[in-house]
Short mmCIF file of C-alpha atoms in Angstrom, two decimals:
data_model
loop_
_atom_site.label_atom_id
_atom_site.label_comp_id
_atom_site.label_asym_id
_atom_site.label_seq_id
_atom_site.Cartn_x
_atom_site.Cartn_y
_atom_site.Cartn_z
CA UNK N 1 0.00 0.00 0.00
CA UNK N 2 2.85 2.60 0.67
CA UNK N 3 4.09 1.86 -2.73
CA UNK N 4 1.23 2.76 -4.04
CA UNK N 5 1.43 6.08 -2.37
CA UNK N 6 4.77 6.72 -3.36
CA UNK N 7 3.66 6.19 -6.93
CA UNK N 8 0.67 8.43 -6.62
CA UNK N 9 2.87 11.33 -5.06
CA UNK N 10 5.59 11.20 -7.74
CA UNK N 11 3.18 11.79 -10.01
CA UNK N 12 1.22 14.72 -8.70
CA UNK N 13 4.89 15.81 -8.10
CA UNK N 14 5.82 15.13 -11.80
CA UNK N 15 2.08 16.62 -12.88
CA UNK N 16 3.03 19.93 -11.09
CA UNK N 17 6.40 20.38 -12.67
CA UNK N 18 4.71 19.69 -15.69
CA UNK N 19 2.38 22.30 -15.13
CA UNK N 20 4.71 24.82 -14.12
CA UNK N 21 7.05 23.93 -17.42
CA UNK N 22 4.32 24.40 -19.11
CA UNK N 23 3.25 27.69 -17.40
CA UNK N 24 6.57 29.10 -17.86
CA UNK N 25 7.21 28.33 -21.50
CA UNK N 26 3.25 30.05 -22.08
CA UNK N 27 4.61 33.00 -20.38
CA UNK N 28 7.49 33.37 -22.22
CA UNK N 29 5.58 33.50 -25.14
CA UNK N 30 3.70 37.29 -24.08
CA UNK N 31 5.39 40.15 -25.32
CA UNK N 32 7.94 41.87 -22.33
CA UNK N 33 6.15 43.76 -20.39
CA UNK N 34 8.42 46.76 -18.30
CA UNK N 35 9.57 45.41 -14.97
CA UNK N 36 8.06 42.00 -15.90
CA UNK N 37 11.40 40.22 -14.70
CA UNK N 38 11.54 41.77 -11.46
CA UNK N 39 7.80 40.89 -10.28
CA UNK N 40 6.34 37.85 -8.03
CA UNK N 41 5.56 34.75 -9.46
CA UNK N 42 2.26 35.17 -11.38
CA UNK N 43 -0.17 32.71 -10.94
CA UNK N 44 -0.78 29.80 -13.68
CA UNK N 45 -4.19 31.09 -14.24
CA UNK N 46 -3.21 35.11 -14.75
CA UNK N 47 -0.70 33.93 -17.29
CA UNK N 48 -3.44 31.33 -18.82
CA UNK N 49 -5.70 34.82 -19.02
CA UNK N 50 -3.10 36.60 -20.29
CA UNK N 51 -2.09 34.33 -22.92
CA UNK N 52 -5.59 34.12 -24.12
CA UNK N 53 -5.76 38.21 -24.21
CA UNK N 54 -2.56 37.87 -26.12
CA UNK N 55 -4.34 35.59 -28.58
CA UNK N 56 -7.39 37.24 -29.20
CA UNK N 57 -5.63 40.46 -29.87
CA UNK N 58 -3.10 38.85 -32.26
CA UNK N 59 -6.53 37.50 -34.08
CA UNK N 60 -8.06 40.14 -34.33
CA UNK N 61 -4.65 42.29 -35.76
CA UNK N 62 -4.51 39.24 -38.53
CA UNK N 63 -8.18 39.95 -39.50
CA UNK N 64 -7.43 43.28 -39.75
CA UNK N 65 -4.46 42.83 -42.03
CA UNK N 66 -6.39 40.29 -44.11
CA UNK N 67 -9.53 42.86 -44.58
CA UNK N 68 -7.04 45.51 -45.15
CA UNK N 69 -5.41 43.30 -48.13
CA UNK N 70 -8.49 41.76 -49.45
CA UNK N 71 -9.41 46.02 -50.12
CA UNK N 72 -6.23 46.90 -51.06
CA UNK N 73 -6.63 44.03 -53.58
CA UNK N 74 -9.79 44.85 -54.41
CA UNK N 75 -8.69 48.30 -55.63
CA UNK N 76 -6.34 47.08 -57.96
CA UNK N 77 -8.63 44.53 -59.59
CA UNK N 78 -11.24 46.90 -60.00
CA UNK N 79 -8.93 50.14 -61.00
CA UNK N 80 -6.31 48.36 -62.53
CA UNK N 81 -4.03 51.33 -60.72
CA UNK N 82 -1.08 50.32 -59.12
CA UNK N 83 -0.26 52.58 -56.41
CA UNK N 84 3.60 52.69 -54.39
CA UNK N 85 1.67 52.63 -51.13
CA UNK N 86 -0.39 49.55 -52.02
CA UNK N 87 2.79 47.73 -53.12
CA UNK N 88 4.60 48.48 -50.36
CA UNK N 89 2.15 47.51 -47.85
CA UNK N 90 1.60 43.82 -49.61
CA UNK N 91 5.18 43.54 -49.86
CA UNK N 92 5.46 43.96 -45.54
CA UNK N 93 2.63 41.67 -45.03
CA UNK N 94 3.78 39.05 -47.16
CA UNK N 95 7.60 39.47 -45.55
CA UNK N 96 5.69 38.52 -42.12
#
């Protein structure tokens, strides 16, 4: 019976490094924020929040770029114009 423990805590132990891995490598993925580095331990759920801010705004910025392209591609089906501005701004989106 106590082996059975021992199993069961080594792997809540090995669950909550897991976790905390885990937790860590999510956080590192959130654009520096100032004085980030110097703060308490945030919890696993602020960072899950956070991270889940983080990707709603980053979907919402590629909708944005693709509705900004589909018009800017619009234009030059319907106008035929080419204009500088319109090249240029394909040619960053494309480079990203």
């Amino acid at each position: 019976m106590s082996s059975r423990r021992s199993r069961t805590s080594i792997n809540v132990a090995d669950d909550q490094e897991i976790i905390e891995n885990l937790v860590f490598k999510l956080q590192s993925l959130l654009p520096d924020q100032p004085n980030q580095r110097h703060k308490e331990p945030v919890s696993a759920s602020k960072i899950l929040n956070e991270i889940c801010t983080y990707i709603k705004s980053l979907q919402k910025e590629a909708d944005d770029l693709s509705e900004r392209l589909s018009r800017q591609l619009h234009s030059v089906d319907t106008t035929g114009d080419v204009d500088v501005v319109d090249v240029e701004f394909i040619r960053r989106l494309l480079q990203h």
